XYZ file of C-alpha atoms in Angstrom:
734
model
C 159.322 72.829 142.772
C 161.185 76.119 142.445
C 161.773 78.047 145.672
C 161.860 81.844 145.853
C 165.024 83.382 147.217
C 164.621 85.083 150.620
C 165.749 88.455 149.271
C 162.837 88.547 146.780
C 160.405 87.702 149.551
C 161.786 90.573 151.644
C 161.459 93.007 148.730
C 157.808 91.980 148.137
C 156.999 92.390 151.826
C 158.531 95.875 151.861
C 156.490 96.892 148.793
C 153.259 95.641 150.358
C 153.972 97.460 153.624
C 154.684 100.697 151.758
C 151.421 100.367 149.784
C 149.449 99.726 152.969
C 151.019 102.775 154.618
C 150.271 104.950 151.574
C 146.699 103.685 151.426
C 146.309 104.317 155.114
C 147.627 107.854 154.792
C 145.393 108.461 151.749
C 142.426 106.986 153.548
C 143.047 109.135 156.614
C 143.323 112.278 154.523
C 140.184 111.361 152.587
C 138.334 110.521 155.799
C 139.353 113.777 157.452
C 138.422 115.775 154.359
C 135.295 113.815 153.423
C 132.831 116.445 154.644
C 134.511 119.072 152.496
C 134.608 116.684 149.540
C 130.907 115.931 150.013
C 129.999 119.616 150.084
C 132.095 120.235 146.977
C 130.457 117.405 145.039
C 126.949 118.516 146.077
C 127.662 122.073 144.949
C 129.048 120.732 141.671
C 125.934 118.592 141.099
C 123.618 121.503 141.910
C 125.446 123.762 139.467
C 125.328 121.159 136.702
C 121.585 120.591 137.218
C 121.021 124.336 137.038
C 123.115 124.996 133.938
C 122.231 121.916 131.887
C 118.661 121.124 132.961
C 117.419 124.337 134.572
C 116.657 122.487 137.807
C 116.814 124.087 141.216
C 118.113 121.490 143.703
C 118.231 122.270 147.397
C 119.497 120.024 150.211
C 118.798 121.042 153.794
C 121.691 119.035 155.244
C 124.138 116.378 154.136
C 126.714 114.633 156.299
C 128.469 111.349 156.884
C 126.970 109.233 159.628
C 129.390 106.353 159.339
C 132.365 105.136 157.375
C 130.449 104.926 154.069
C 126.979 106.268 154.904
C 125.701 109.675 153.841
C 122.533 111.133 155.374
C 120.458 113.824 153.627
C 117.446 115.801 154.759
C 114.953 118.159 153.125
C 115.826 117.507 149.497
C 113.808 119.422 146.903
C 114.014 119.545 143.113
C 112.046 122.253 141.310
C 112.234 122.809 137.515
C 112.377 126.507 136.661
C 108.888 127.925 136.272
C 107.224 124.548 136.862
C 105.592 122.650 139.704
C 107.849 121.052 142.293
C 109.122 117.691 141.080
C 110.619 115.936 144.111
C 110.561 116.385 147.876
C 112.323 114.006 150.305
C 112.457 114.550 154.050
C 115.040 111.937 155.038
C 117.401 109.820 152.952
C 120.476 107.821 153.911
C 122.681 105.857 151.529
C 125.418 103.372 152.335
C 127.842 102.349 149.581
C 130.060 99.279 149.384
C 133.681 100.212 150.025
C 135.540 97.682 147.880
C 133.642 98.401 144.626
C 133.979 102.122 145.422
C 137.774 101.798 145.664
C 137.727 100.012 142.289
C 135.639 102.787 140.734
C 132.119 101.288 140.888
C 129.319 102.669 143.050
C 127.228 99.852 144.494
C 124.606 100.465 147.155
C 124.528 98.438 150.328
C 121.666 100.141 152.194
C 119.049 102.787 151.363
C 116.645 104.263 153.896
C 114.011 106.788 152.826
C 111.215 108.447 154.769
C 108.506 110.856 153.579
C 109.059 111.440 149.889
C 106.897 112.835 147.094
C 107.515 112.546 143.351
C 105.057 114.906 141.648
C 104.594 114.574 137.867
C 102.400 117.092 136.032
C 101.417 117.458 132.390
C 98.951 120.309 132.023
C 98.279 122.248 128.832
C 101.299 120.551 127.239
C 103.553 121.859 130.024
C 105.480 119.113 131.818
C 107.534 119.470 134.953
C 109.658 116.526 133.809
C 110.465 118.027 130.398
C 114.219 117.830 131.037
C 114.087 114.061 130.574
C 113.396 114.649 126.868
C 115.656 117.626 126.401
C 118.467 115.816 124.618
C 116.889 114.298 121.518
C 118.589 112.267 118.882
C 119.072 113.920 115.516
C 116.503 112.091 113.398
C 118.039 113.444 110.194
C 121.290 111.642 110.785
C 121.704 108.334 109.002
C 124.383 107.034 111.381
C 123.888 106.334 115.074
C 125.759 108.615 117.424
C 126.378 105.799 119.867
C 126.717 102.051 119.867
C 123.329 100.761 121.041
C 124.826 97.560 122.440
C 127.205 99.571 124.626
C 124.426 101.902 125.756
C 122.171 98.955 126.672
C 124.949 97.220 128.579
C 125.833 100.374 130.514
C 122.196 101.172 131.337
C 121.534 97.693 132.662
C 124.651 97.708 134.782
C 123.855 101.160 136.141
C 120.308 100.076 136.963
C 121.391 96.902 138.700
C 124.118 98.621 140.678
C 121.629 101.171 141.963
C 119.420 98.465 143.501
C 120.563 98.221 147.137
C 121.147 94.990 148.997
C 118.868 96.322 151.716
C 116.030 98.812 151.340
C 113.746 100.404 153.900
C 111.270 102.837 152.361
C 108.361 104.457 154.151
C 105.635 106.746 152.827
C 106.879 107.576 149.365
C 104.133 109.179 147.248
C 104.086 109.263 143.444
C 101.413 111.404 141.787
C 100.629 112.202 138.173
C 98.189 114.878 137.088
C 97.277 115.544 133.477
C 94.598 117.602 131.764
C 91.967 114.880 132.102
C 93.446 112.233 134.384
C 95.355 111.769 137.589
C 96.692 108.952 139.761
C 98.406 108.666 143.115
C 100.514 105.781 144.383
C 101.571 105.868 148.047
C 104.165 103.255 148.967
C 103.602 102.929 152.701
C 106.356 100.335 153.038
C 108.881 98.697 150.742
C 111.752 96.534 151.905
C 114.523 94.451 150.438
C 116.100 92.070 152.916
C 118.205 89.010 152.210
C 117.318 89.319 148.517
C 113.536 89.408 149.001
C 111.319 92.368 148.032
C 107.998 93.178 149.710
C 105.870 96.307 149.380
C 102.463 97.864 150.037
C 101.174 100.526 147.628
C 98.011 102.481 148.330
C 96.350 103.470 145.036
C 94.191 106.617 144.746
C 93.558 107.072 148.457
C 92.436 103.527 149.210
C 90.796 102.530 145.933
C 93.133 99.528 145.781
C 96.288 98.138 147.341
C 99.068 96.829 145.132
C 102.061 94.686 146.009
C 105.458 94.214 144.392
C 107.058 91.020 145.670
C 109.892 88.796 144.543
C 113.603 88.113 144.515
C 116.235 90.801 144.026
C 119.819 89.666 143.424
C 121.236 92.542 141.396
C 124.864 91.512 141.847
C 124.029 88.233 140.100
C 121.905 90.043 137.493
C 118.929 87.966 138.577
C 115.573 89.584 139.333
C 112.055 88.121 139.582
C 109.175 90.445 140.496
C 105.422 89.968 140.700
C 102.760 92.719 140.756
C 99.266 92.008 142.062
C 96.413 93.640 144.004
C 94.716 92.811 147.305
C 91.411 90.953 147.661
C 91.395 89.515 144.145
C 91.113 92.948 142.547
C 92.629 93.758 139.194
C 95.522 96.074 138.515
C 93.869 98.959 136.684
C 95.312 102.127 135.195
C 92.534 104.655 134.533
C 95.116 107.150 133.308
C 95.768 104.887 130.297
C 92.056 104.551 129.616
C 91.523 108.309 129.630
C 94.621 109.206 127.644
C 94.558 106.429 125.036
C 90.859 105.461 125.110
C 91.925 101.958 126.081
C 90.758 99.799 128.962
C 93.703 97.817 130.307
C 93.793 95.657 133.431
C 95.066 92.295 134.687
C 95.242 90.085 137.782
C 99.000 89.582 138.020
C 102.065 90.325 135.958
C 105.465 88.756 136.500
C 108.819 89.730 135.053
C 112.104 87.934 135.370
C 115.655 88.845 134.408
C 117.769 85.701 134.133
C 120.996 86.751 132.493
C 122.763 89.651 130.813
C 125.919 89.109 128.813
C 128.022 90.841 126.210
C 128.811 88.679 123.183
C 130.979 90.520 120.679
C 129.024 93.527 119.436
C 125.781 92.337 121.063
C 124.312 92.857 124.491
C 122.091 89.851 125.158
C 119.315 90.117 127.730
C 117.527 86.920 128.736
C 114.281 87.197 130.649
C 110.574 86.423 130.689
C 107.170 88.043 131.160
C 103.844 86.527 132.088
C 100.352 87.878 132.717
C 97.080 86.416 133.943
C 93.548 87.510 133.012
C 94.665 90.389 130.843
C 91.763 92.533 129.574
C 92.121 95.040 126.722
C 89.408 97.107 125.108
C 90.146 99.455 122.239
C 87.814 100.088 119.282
C 90.705 99.695 116.844
C 91.396 96.212 118.162
C 87.874 94.919 118.783
C 84.422 96.142 119.687
C 84.440 93.592 122.545
C 86.668 93.112 125.568
C 89.661 90.977 124.650
C 90.459 88.663 127.559
C 93.623 86.537 127.688
C 93.463 84.124 130.648
C 97.187 83.382 130.593
C 100.071 84.379 128.394
C 103.826 84.476 128.691
C 106.947 85.050 126.674
C 110.496 83.849 127.186
C 112.040 86.976 125.744
C 115.643 87.046 124.595
C 116.414 90.609 123.563
C 119.604 91.177 121.579
C 120.900 94.721 121.131
C 123.521 95.346 118.459
C 125.426 98.472 117.394
C 122.492 99.729 115.281
C 119.570 97.400 115.988
C 117.266 95.965 118.632
C 115.823 92.480 118.169
C 113.694 89.853 119.833
C 115.620 86.712 118.969
C 113.958 83.682 117.379
C 114.939 81.636 120.433
C 112.183 83.509 122.281
C 108.938 81.641 122.843
C 105.369 82.944 123.208
C 102.815 80.850 125.131
C 99.020 81.238 124.876
C 97.393 78.479 126.901
C 98.672 75.276 125.226
C 99.787 76.925 121.988
C 103.239 78.386 121.424
C 105.184 80.206 118.731
C 108.694 81.468 118.057
C 108.723 85.178 117.145
C 111.536 87.165 115.586
C 111.362 90.956 115.581
C 114.196 93.213 114.489
C 114.347 96.975 114.146
C 117.435 98.370 112.429
C 117.952 102.106 112.869
C 120.763 102.858 110.437
C 121.952 103.493 107.811
C 118.244 103.108 106.868
C 115.344 101.894 108.965
C 114.468 98.243 108.414
C 111.570 96.326 109.969
C 111.630 92.536 110.172
C 109.048 90.152 111.597
C 108.924 86.375 111.557
C 106.618 83.957 113.364
C 106.824 80.176 113.340
C 104.605 77.909 115.419
C 105.860 74.550 114.242
C 103.290 71.779 114.071
C 100.648 72.258 116.771
C 97.599 70.284 117.740
C 94.883 72.176 115.876
C 92.525 72.071 118.849
C 95.172 73.724 121.046
C 95.473 76.545 118.535
C 91.722 77.221 118.409
C 91.434 76.917 122.196
C 94.159 79.549 122.616
C 92.115 82.297 120.946
C 91.375 85.094 123.430
C 87.802 85.734 124.500
C 86.375 88.570 122.441
C 88.165 87.519 119.272
C 87.302 84.886 116.666
C 83.770 84.478 118.031
C 82.832 82.518 114.899
C 85.039 79.679 116.167
C 83.891 79.554 119.775
C 83.220 75.911 120.623
C 84.677 74.516 117.386
C 86.057 70.957 117.484
C 88.865 69.983 115.125
C 91.397 67.200 114.696
C 94.873 67.080 113.169
C 97.745 69.554 113.225
C 98.400 73.067 111.929
C 101.589 75.030 111.251
C 101.704 78.813 110.819
C 104.614 80.852 109.489
C 105.000 84.554 108.702
C 107.848 86.419 107.048
C 107.841 90.216 106.725
C 110.728 92.470 105.678
C 110.470 96.193 104.922
C 113.402 98.385 103.954
C 112.051 101.915 104.292
C 114.400 103.088 101.541
C 112.901 100.540 99.138
C 109.274 99.886 100.153
C 108.256 98.596 96.698
C 110.313 95.453 97.353
C 108.690 94.689 100.685
C 108.633 90.963 101.460
C 105.477 89.348 102.798
C 104.658 85.682 103.124
C 101.993 84.213 105.402
C 101.179 80.516 105.405
C 98.858 78.346 107.497
C 99.409 74.707 106.595
C 97.488 71.622 107.690
C 98.431 67.987 107.829
C 96.452 65.197 106.168
C 94.565 64.467 109.388
C 93.160 67.958 109.844
C 89.372 68.144 109.647
C 86.431 69.847 111.336
C 84.546 67.643 113.781
C 81.984 70.205 114.909
C 81.395 73.814 113.946
C 81.528 76.458 116.652
C 79.196 79.403 117.076
C 78.730 79.721 113.294
C 78.110 77.032 110.675
C 80.701 77.761 107.991
C 78.612 75.906 105.385
C 75.568 78.164 105.791
C 76.167 79.845 102.427
C 75.560 76.526 100.658
C 71.879 76.870 101.544
C 69.363 79.726 101.242
C 69.977 82.262 104.001
C 68.861 85.693 105.147
C 71.238 88.537 104.390
C 71.158 91.723 106.442
C 72.880 94.632 104.675
C 74.442 97.262 106.870
C 73.963 100.991 106.412
C 74.941 103.858 108.697
C 71.977 106.164 108.130
C 69.154 104.022 106.769
C 69.022 100.328 107.544
C 67.640 98.344 104.567
C 65.475 95.303 105.256
C 67.020 91.819 105.175
C 66.502 89.744 102.061
C 66.603 86.065 101.206
C 69.577 84.797 99.236
C 68.080 81.839 97.430
C 65.494 80.767 94.845
C 62.665 82.002 97.073
C 63.742 85.547 96.198
C 62.612 86.566 92.675
C 65.714 88.763 92.357
C 68.040 85.815 93.024
C 70.118 84.992 89.948
C 71.881 81.642 89.488
C 75.446 81.924 88.180
C 74.439 80.377 84.861
C 71.920 83.218 84.318
C 74.555 85.944 84.721
C 76.110 87.074 81.444
C 79.594 85.604 80.974
C 80.903 89.099 80.195
C 79.614 90.314 83.554
C 81.318 87.494 85.416
C 84.600 88.036 83.596
C 84.553 91.821 83.951
C 83.975 91.670 87.715
C 86.622 88.988 88.253
C 89.135 90.893 86.105
C 88.556 94.014 88.173
C 88.223 92.522 91.662
C 90.025 89.170 91.692
C 91.667 88.030 88.425
C 92.835 84.692 89.882
C 89.625 83.875 91.754
C 89.320 80.330 90.387
C 92.962 79.462 91.050
C 93.824 81.240 94.312
C 93.000 79.911 97.779
C 91.287 83.063 98.930
C 94.426 85.192 99.182
C 96.750 86.852 96.682
C 100.020 87.638 98.423
C 101.186 89.889 95.614
C 98.149 92.125 96.141
C 98.726 92.194 99.894
C 102.404 92.992 99.357
C 101.536 95.890 97.048
C 98.966 97.119 99.563
C 101.619 97.243 102.283
C 104.035 99.134 100.021
C 101.383 101.630 98.912
C 100.057 102.194 102.428
C 103.576 102.731 103.782
C 104.465 105.288 101.110
C 101.215 107.198 101.606
C 101.379 106.849 105.401
C 97.750 105.742 105.479
C 95.482 102.834 104.524
C 94.710 103.684 100.912
C 94.850 100.350 99.108
C 93.222 97.057 99.995
C 94.139 93.522 99.011
C 90.761 91.817 99.385
C 89.838 88.948 97.080
C 86.263 88.053 96.152
C 86.401 85.327 98.816
C 87.371 87.865 101.478
C 84.675 90.325 100.389
C 82.082 87.549 100.509
C 83.039 86.426 104.014
C 83.205 89.994 105.294
C 79.671 90.737 104.109
C 77.993 87.492 105.199
C 79.705 86.269 108.378
C 80.931 89.419 110.090
C 79.666 92.793 111.248
C 80.936 96.016 109.738
C 83.062 97.169 112.651
C 86.449 97.910 111.163
C 89.202 96.687 113.489
C 92.104 94.273 113.607
C 90.137 91.500 115.313
C 87.523 91.463 112.568
C 90.178 91.415 109.838
C 91.991 88.498 111.470
C 88.715 86.593 111.847
C 87.853 87.277 108.205
C 91.184 85.829 107.064
C 90.801 82.687 109.168
C 87.221 82.048 107.988
C 88.360 82.365 104.367
C 91.179 79.900 105.032
C 88.844 77.402 106.692
C 86.315 77.537 103.835
C 88.817 77.533 100.971
C 91.269 74.952 102.322
C 88.617 72.561 103.584
C 86.469 72.902 100.440
C 83.366 73.888 102.388
C 82.086 75.769 99.321
C 82.771 75.438 95.623
C 84.181 78.397 93.740
C 81.036 78.551 91.598
C 78.827 78.738 94.682
C 81.000 81.453 96.228
C 80.830 83.543 93.044
C 77.070 83.010 92.747
C 76.434 84.189 96.324
C 78.814 87.103 95.824
C 76.902 88.340 92.776
C 73.625 88.113 94.693
C 74.688 90.140 97.747
C 77.286 92.621 96.503
C 76.309 96.298 96.586
C 75.860 98.147 93.273
C 74.238 101.338 94.573
C 72.285 102.908 97.408
C 70.118 100.027 98.717
C 70.867 98.078 95.508
C 72.132 94.610 96.431
C 72.739 91.830 93.930
C 73.207 91.671 90.173
C 69.480 91.220 89.507
C 68.345 94.509 91.068
C 71.453 96.248 89.651
C 70.765 95.219 86.039
C 67.165 96.355 86.394
C 68.026 99.618 88.211
C 70.625 100.878 85.742
C 69.565 99.321 82.442
C 66.085 97.783 82.807
C 67.501 94.375 81.895
C 67.962 90.894 83.258
C 71.530 89.866 84.266
C 71.695 87.472 81.308
C 71.100 90.380 78.902
C 73.948 92.603 80.016
C 76.412 93.681 77.341
C 80.196 93.841 77.684
C 80.088 97.625 78.174
C 77.370 97.402 80.825
C 79.344 94.657 82.563
C 82.523 96.735 82.708
C 80.508 99.662 84.065
C 79.075 97.503 86.885
C 82.580 96.270 87.687
C 83.833 99.858 87.782
C 81.414 100.983 90.498
C 82.137 98.161 92.975
C 84.816 100.187 94.797
C 82.312 103.015 95.366
C 78.825 101.744 94.547
C 76.862 104.682 95.984
C 78.388 106.959 93.352
C 77.465 104.599 90.507
C 74.521 106.651 89.266
C 76.701 109.727 88.977
C 79.105 108.074 86.553
C 76.479 109.002 83.934
C 75.825 112.318 82.263
C 72.288 113.754 82.120
C 71.745 112.278 78.633
C 72.445 108.763 79.962
C 75.940 108.394 78.475
C 78.985 107.684 80.598
C 81.277 110.444 81.706
C 84.515 110.607 79.663
C 86.681 109.842 82.685
C 85.658 106.177 82.519
C 86.923 105.716 78.972
C 90.429 104.714 80.045
C 89.101 102.241 82.589
C 87.010 100.505 79.927
C 90.077 100.111 77.724
C 92.117 98.811 80.629
C 89.662 96.135 81.754
C 88.659 95.273 78.174
C 92.252 94.789 77.063
C 93.023 92.605 80.040
C 89.964 90.487 79.316
C 90.953 90.219 75.646
C 94.502 89.281 76.607
C 93.166 86.259 78.476
C 90.656 85.247 75.851
C 87.644 86.560 77.754
C 86.675 89.213 75.184
C 87.311 90.128 71.567
C 89.829 92.874 70.809
C 87.940 96.125 70.341
C 89.207 99.522 69.187
C 85.981 101.199 70.316
C 86.578 101.074 74.103
C 84.737 97.765 74.607
C 81.219 99.160 74.467
C 81.893 102.386 76.359
C 79.948 104.507 73.843
C 76.987 102.115 73.772
C 76.222 102.135 77.501
C 73.021 104.039 78.310
C 71.445 104.612 81.683
C 67.770 103.695 81.921
C 65.751 106.776 81.014
C 63.747 106.852 84.250
C 66.983 107.140 86.258
C 68.341 110.100 84.316
C 66.079 112.505 86.162
C 68.063 111.763 89.335
C 71.231 113.278 87.889
C 69.841 115.918 85.536
C 70.032 118.682 88.149
C 73.185 117.564 89.978
C 75.913 120.186 89.773
C 79.498 119.382 88.835
C 80.861 120.023 92.327
C 78.497 117.483 93.830
C 79.415 114.902 91.197
C 83.086 115.500 91.951
C 82.440 114.842 95.646
C 80.520 111.664 94.959
C 83.150 110.288 92.594
C 85.903 111.115 95.090
C 84.125 109.148 97.800
C 86.455 106.293 98.676
C 86.199 102.559 98.638
C 85.775 101.624 102.249
C 83.805 98.644 103.421
C 82.478 100.786 106.233
C 81.476 103.621 103.950
C 77.714 103.292 103.917
C 76.652 106.893 103.764
C 73.961 108.008 101.360
C 75.015 110.068 98.314
C 74.252 113.350 100.045
C 76.713 112.715 102.889
C 80.136 114.375 102.808
C 82.648 112.073 101.083
C 85.316 110.097 102.890
C 88.912 111.180 102.364
C 89.959 107.759 101.100
C 90.401 107.550 97.329
C 88.312 105.322 95.120
C 89.495 103.029 92.350
C 89.327 105.726 89.671
C 91.437 108.120 91.683
C 93.980 105.432 92.480
C 94.006 104.769 88.722
C 94.325 108.349 87.477
C 95.865 110.076 90.498
C 94.375 112.104 93.316
C 93.089 114.830 91.005
C 89.542 114.109 89.832
C 89.519 113.078 86.179
C 85.876 112.119 86.013
C 84.908 115.700 85.171
C 87.370 117.913 83.364
C 87.138 121.269 85.116
C 89.218 122.978 82.434
C 86.655 122.390 79.691
C 84.911 125.665 78.932
C 82.705 124.433 76.164
C 81.340 120.882 76.086
C 82.689 118.835 73.186
C 80.042 117.423 70.880
C 82.229 114.500 69.852
C 84.869 112.595 71.811
C 88.318 112.278 70.258
C 89.769 108.850 70.980
C 93.493 108.358 70.362
C 95.098 104.911 70.199
C 98.557 104.964 71.822
C 99.301 101.310 71.166
C 99.476 98.330 73.532
C 95.719 98.617 73.981
C 95.938 102.110 75.497
C 93.144 104.310 74.157
C 92.278 107.696 75.670
C 89.455 110.105 75.004
C 91.439 113.348 74.712
C 88.449 115.684 74.425
C 88.843 118.699 76.696
C 92.064 117.402 78.294
C 95.418 119.121 78.536
C 98.589 117.392 77.322
C 99.698 116.948 80.910
C 96.431 115.250 81.871
C 96.690 112.948 78.857
C 100.261 111.964 79.781
C 99.250 111.302 83.381
C 96.308 109.158 82.306
C 98.480 107.251 79.841
C 101.111 106.471 82.493
C 98.453 105.487 85.013
C 96.749 103.142 82.545
C 100.040 101.460 81.624
C 100.969 100.998 85.278
C 97.558 99.621 86.203
C 97.578 97.336 83.181
C 100.921 95.852 84.229
C 99.721 95.311 87.803
C 96.516 93.575 86.770
C 98.357 91.468 84.185
C 100.821 90.389 86.857
C 97.961 89.412 89.163
C 96.293 87.513 86.309
C 99.488 85.572 85.679
C 100.585 85.125 89.308
C 98.766 81.838 89.694
């Protein structure tokens, strides 16, 4: 072992002594000047708040009361021209000396008495506006800062500001908006030996809340629980009033386990759990959604330009679990990613995990076997047409239904009562079965009618399993580009289930239930495709209070369904997106309006391309369709403006207004086909043409050019070609 020479030891000792002396001198000078330094720093902070945030900060007194303790009194913060924001009577803060010497501010003790944080938001004037003053430039494609660094710094700053010991008394937080207010008075809150306790008086005694748990900020370990006294729920009326959403729960727990920096990522490991969560929002469900217990082991990774919930995270709902992956990339373009994978679960556990208020059809259902769900979604906002969407629910060989729940999913195999839904005038229920003279077996419906409707609504009906992912993918792309729900992806199976098993409330819960019912029926062969199509034709709406192909054939043409021609069949298919405007597709003489000519060619050519019709250069019966003479009186005195409104009325499964009601803003099939401008009636025609001029542009594209400008003809031609390609792709997808 090498020994140090005595002279080196003496030199080291001298250096250490000199450093201690210098530190002592520096410490003495700092200690003797600390009051002046404190005053200087306070003045500097007040000036900065005034110049940068327009805040008026006043401190009655500030002085050192110990080696590292600063005591303040009568602190006020008032934004210029706004209500007072903060008022604190007494505040003392003790910092840790060693971290302070090394450049970090860590709090040892905090004592606060009589404080009031007052938040106001009245007539769009906030007294906390300065928090949002510095906004990111949303036009920039590159982030100004590294998000991982920002996240790491924020977490460290937050943790360092949690004191080892806290003694807080009578700190009031109030919020007052235009239509809501809340007050939270923390009578006591303490942190001692790493344990947090608190008592919070809500709205002058309406409830008492408690935050309790472990606080070890230096170890980056926190576990907190929020609950109310006497078995009451934690409720936030301010959320209900502002967002029209009821939201309450028994307890909520959050835990921070670990924070680490790994390369360019800040990784935050934690968990959340909630018990008896209740949510009510009309967009989610018409009923209260109640989740008895739920939790997530959330591993949040923040990179230079993204925030993600890693796939190692795990969601628990009762006995069911799933691995989610969510990623939001901010630059250079915004990208949204979502993946869900449950792995193989006991099917009964999955059905038992459904929250109360959702999936009521399956309440009490008994199943056996296993299920596996996976979802993959990817949207690059710079290229929405190539959005990725794949959703799969798979079953093993042992999966089967032991007992139906609230609803028998085989009820459509037998005669049943159907209750149509209308907003203004409720039609009477009718029997779907041979007992009804209007009931039409599938074999008695003209083959052209069946093929025309399937070509228009669901080209792969006999080969798909109730869903066409390509249609759903296109719907997502279209809706994203238009920033609204303007295109649906419903198959005939989905339309059938929606109209027979569910109510007409349009919300996410109903849509999810519709999808699951379709999956259960299709994948467990509870109905044949022929039976589904037969029921569909006997309940689908073809006009105001006109339900089923039998009444429709009689109403429009005075015929039986077996007697319908190809042209009449294509017409009936054309009005399905907006059936209440069907009568107004005709002119007063009973002929069809010219705007439908292109649609006839489109559907007819697609049918011919798949051997379901003969090639026809005369628009597949367009010129032969005649409205029943007794119905023509209903449109003889309708002005053009009213017809335009009726044709523009959108395809919406909740659109049940009578023809005289103002139209919905959503576009119907014809407008999605020809563009937003109405092409059903040509407003530029001054004199009505006696004869239509049909031009064949090749590839089955034929357009009646009478009374149309060259621009309108080009637009219609492009729209027909695009729609033809989309429908052909759907026809060939399976």
